[in-house]
Tab-separated table of C-alpha atoms in Angstrom:
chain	number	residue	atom	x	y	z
A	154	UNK	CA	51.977	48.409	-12.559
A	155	UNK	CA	54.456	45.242	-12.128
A	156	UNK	CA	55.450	44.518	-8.903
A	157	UNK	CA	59.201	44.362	-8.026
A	158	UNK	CA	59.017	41.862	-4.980
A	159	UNK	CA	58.010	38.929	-8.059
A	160	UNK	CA	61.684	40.205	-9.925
A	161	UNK	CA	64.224	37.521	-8.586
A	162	UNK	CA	67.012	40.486	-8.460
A	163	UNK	CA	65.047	42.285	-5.723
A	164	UNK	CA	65.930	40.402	-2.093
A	165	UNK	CA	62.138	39.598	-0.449
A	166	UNK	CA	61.680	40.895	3.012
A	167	UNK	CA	58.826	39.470	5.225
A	168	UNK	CA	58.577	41.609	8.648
A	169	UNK	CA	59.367	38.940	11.693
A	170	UNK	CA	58.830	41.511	14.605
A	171	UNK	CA	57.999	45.140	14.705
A	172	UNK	CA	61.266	47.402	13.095
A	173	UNK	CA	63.242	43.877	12.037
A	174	UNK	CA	62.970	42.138	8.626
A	175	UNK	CA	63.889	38.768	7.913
A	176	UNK	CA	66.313	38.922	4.667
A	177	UNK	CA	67.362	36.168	2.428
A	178	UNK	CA	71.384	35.592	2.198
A	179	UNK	CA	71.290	37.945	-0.928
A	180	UNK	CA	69.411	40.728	1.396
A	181	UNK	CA	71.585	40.268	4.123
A	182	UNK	CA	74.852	41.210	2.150
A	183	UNK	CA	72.640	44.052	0.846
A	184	UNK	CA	71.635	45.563	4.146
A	185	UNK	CA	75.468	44.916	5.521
A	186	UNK	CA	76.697	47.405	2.148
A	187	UNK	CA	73.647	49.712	2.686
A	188	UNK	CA	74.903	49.750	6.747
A	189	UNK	CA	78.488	50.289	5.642
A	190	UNK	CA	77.420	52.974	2.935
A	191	UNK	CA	75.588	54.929	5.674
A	192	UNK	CA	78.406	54.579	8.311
A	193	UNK	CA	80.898	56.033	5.609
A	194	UNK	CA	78.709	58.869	4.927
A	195	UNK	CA	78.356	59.823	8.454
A	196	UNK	CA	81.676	59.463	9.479
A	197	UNK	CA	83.210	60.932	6.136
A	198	UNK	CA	80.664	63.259	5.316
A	199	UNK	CA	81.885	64.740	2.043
A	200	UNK	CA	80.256	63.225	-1.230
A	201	UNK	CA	76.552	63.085	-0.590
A	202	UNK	CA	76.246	66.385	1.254
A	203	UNK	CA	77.788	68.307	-1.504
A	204	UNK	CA	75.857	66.628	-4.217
A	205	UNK	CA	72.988	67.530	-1.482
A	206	UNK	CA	73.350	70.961	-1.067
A	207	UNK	CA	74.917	70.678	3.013
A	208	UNK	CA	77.657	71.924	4.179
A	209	UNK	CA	80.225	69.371	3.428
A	210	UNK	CA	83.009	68.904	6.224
A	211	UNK	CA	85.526	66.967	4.653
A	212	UNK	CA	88.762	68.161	2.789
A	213	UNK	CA	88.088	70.648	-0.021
A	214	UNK	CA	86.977	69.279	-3.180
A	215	UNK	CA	91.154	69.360	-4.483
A	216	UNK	CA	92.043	67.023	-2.423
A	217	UNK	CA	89.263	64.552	-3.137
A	218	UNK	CA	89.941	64.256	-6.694
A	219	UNK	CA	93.638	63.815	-5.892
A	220	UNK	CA	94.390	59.697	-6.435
A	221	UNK	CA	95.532	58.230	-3.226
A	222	UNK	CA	99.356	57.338	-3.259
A	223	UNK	CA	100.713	54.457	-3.871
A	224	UNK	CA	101.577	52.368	-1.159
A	225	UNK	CA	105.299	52.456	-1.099
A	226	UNK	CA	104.893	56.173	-1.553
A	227	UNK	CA	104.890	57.307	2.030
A	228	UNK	CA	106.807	60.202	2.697
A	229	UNK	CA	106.780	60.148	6.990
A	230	UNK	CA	109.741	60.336	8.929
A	231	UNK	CA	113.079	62.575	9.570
A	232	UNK	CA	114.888	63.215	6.669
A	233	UNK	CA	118.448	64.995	6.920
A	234	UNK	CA	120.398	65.925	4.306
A	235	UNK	CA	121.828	69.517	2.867
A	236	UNK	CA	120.318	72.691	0.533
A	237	UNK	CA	122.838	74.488	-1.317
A	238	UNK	CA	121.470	77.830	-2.901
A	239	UNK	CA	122.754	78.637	-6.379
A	240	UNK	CA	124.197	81.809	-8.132
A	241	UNK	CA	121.747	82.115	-10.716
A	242	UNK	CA	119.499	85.162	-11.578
A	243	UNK	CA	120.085	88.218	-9.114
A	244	UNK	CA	120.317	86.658	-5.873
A	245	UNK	CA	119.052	89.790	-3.367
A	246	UNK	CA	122.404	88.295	-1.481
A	247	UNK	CA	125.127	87.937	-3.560
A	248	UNK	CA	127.096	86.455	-0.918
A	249	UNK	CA	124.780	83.417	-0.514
A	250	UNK	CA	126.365	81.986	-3.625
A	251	UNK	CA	126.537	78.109	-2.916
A	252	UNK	CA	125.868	79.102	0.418
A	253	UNK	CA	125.534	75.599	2.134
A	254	UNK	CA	122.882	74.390	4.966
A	255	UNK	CA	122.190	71.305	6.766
A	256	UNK	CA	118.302	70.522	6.787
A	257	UNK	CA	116.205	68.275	8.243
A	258	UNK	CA	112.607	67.701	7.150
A	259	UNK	CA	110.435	66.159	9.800
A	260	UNK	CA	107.077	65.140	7.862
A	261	UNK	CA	103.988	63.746	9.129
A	262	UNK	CA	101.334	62.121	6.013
A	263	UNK	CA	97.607	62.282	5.943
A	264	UNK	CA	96.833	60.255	2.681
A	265	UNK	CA	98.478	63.331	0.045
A	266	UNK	CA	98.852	65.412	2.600
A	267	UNK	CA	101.785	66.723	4.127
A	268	UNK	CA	102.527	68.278	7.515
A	269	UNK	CA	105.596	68.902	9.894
A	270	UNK	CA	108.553	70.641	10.765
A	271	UNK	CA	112.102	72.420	9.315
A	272	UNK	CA	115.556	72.801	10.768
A	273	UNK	CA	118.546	74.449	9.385
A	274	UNK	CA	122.119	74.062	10.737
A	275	UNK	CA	125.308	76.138	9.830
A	276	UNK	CA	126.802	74.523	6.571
A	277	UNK	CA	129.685	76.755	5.150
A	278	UNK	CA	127.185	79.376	5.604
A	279	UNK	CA	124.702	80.379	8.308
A	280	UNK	CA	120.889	79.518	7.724
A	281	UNK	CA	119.599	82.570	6.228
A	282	UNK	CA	118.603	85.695	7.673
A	283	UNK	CA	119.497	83.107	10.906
A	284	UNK	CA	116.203	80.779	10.275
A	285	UNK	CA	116.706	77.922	12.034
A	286	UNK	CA	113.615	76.656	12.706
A	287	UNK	CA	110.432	76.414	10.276
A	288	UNK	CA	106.767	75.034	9.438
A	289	UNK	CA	105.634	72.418	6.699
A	290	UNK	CA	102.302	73.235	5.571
A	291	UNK	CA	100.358	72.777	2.385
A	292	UNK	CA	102.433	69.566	1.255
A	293	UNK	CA	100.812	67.601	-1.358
A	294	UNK	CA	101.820	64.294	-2.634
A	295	UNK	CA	100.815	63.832	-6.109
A	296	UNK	CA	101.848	60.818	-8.571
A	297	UNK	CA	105.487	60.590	-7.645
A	298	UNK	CA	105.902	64.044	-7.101
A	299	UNK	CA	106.366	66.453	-3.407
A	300	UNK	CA	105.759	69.595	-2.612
A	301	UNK	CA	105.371	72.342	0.268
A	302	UNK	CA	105.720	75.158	1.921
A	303	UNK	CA	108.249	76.017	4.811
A	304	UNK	CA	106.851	78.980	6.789
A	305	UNK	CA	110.107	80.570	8.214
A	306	UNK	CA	110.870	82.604	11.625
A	307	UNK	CA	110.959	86.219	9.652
A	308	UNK	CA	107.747	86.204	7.596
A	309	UNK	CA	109.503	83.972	4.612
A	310	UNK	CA	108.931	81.244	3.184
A	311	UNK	CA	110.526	78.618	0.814
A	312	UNK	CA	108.594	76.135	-1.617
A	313	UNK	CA	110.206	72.640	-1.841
A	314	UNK	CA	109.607	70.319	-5.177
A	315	UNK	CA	110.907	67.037	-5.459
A	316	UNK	CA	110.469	63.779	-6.073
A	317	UNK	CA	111.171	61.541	-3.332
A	318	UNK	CA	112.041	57.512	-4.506
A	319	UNK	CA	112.807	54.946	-1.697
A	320	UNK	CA	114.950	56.961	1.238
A	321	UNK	CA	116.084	59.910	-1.061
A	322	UNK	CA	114.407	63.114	-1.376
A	323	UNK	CA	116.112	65.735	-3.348
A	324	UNK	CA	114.825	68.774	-6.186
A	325	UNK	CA	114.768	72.013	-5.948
A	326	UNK	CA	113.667	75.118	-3.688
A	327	UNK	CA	112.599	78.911	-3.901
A	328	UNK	CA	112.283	81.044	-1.147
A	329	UNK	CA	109.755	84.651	-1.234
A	330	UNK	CA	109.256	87.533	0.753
A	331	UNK	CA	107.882	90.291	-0.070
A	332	UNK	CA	106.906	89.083	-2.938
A	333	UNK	CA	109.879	88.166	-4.682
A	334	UNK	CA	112.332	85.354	-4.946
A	335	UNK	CA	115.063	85.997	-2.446
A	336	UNK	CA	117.147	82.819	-2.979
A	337	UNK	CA	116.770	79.364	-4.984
A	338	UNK	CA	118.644	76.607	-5.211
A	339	UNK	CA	118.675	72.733	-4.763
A	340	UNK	CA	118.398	70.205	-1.529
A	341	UNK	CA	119.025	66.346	-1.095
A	342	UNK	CA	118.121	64.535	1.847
A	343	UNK	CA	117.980	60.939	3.005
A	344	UNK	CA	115.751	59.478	5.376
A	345	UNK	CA	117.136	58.302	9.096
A	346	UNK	CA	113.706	57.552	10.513
């Protein structure tokens, strides 16, 4: 059996007092990685424990394949702007054609995840079913692209995709109850802070 400790690529460790070794400069850097490997895995938990078989408590496994955004990508801050619902399909209210809101998205970012908060103000039209105030959950970032969800006062909720590029954000939106699409249309905001 050869012995590893005569391979040059292996660092040589001679104990100086009890629990201590005394490490080359090649072992040190070794033991500093294998220090900030284990400090990772404690803090972030995630990668060994599900290869492991424990409980992982980190972010489900969707959101760790996701590629982190870029870094001009950031999507925080108040953005205000206006959402103008279309006439297309069968809208459940016909007299929402171009119905016109003011919105403002307040967004919070977590790496591709986004958080935060809706308003609606009277455009040429009243916010819908009188929604004026709203939740942002289950926001993703991915590539270049936005969306989420807007959790609304009366049980609805409208899904937001866009793709946001420098202080604009505008695309498109559908909003459900029930089950079915109750209005859609399109939004464009710019960001104030």
């Amino acid at each position: 059996m050869r012995d590893d400790r005569s391979n040059p690529q292996f660092p040589r460790c001679s104990r100086t007092v009890p629990g201590e070794l005394a490490l080359g400069v090649r072992g040190a850097v070794i033991s500093e990685v294998c220090r900030a490997l284990v400090l990772m895995l404690i803090l972030g938990g995630g990668a060994c424990a599900a290869k492991t078989g424990a409980p992982a408590h980190s972010a489900p496994p969707t959101a760790a394949t996701d590629p982190p955004p870029a870094a001009d990508s950031t999507v925080a801050g108040v953005w205000e702007g206006t959402s103008t619902s279309n006439c297309e399909s069968d809208p459940s209210d016909p007299g929402r054609c171009n119905a016109q809101q003011k919105i403002t998205l307040t967004m919070f970012q977590q790496g591709n995840s986004i958080t935060g908060f809706y308003k609606c103000a009277y455009g040429n039209q009243v916010c819908r079913h009188l929604n004026e105030t709203g939740t942002i959950r289950d926001g993703k970032l991915k590539h270049t692209r936005l969306m989420f969800r807007v959790m609304l006062e009366d049980g609805s909720m409208c899904l937001f995709t866009g793709r946001p590029a420098a202080n604009e954000f505008e695309g498109g939106y559908e909003c459900l109850q029930g089950g079915g699409i109750i209005e859609q249309g399109i939004f464009q905001t710019r960001r104030t802070y």
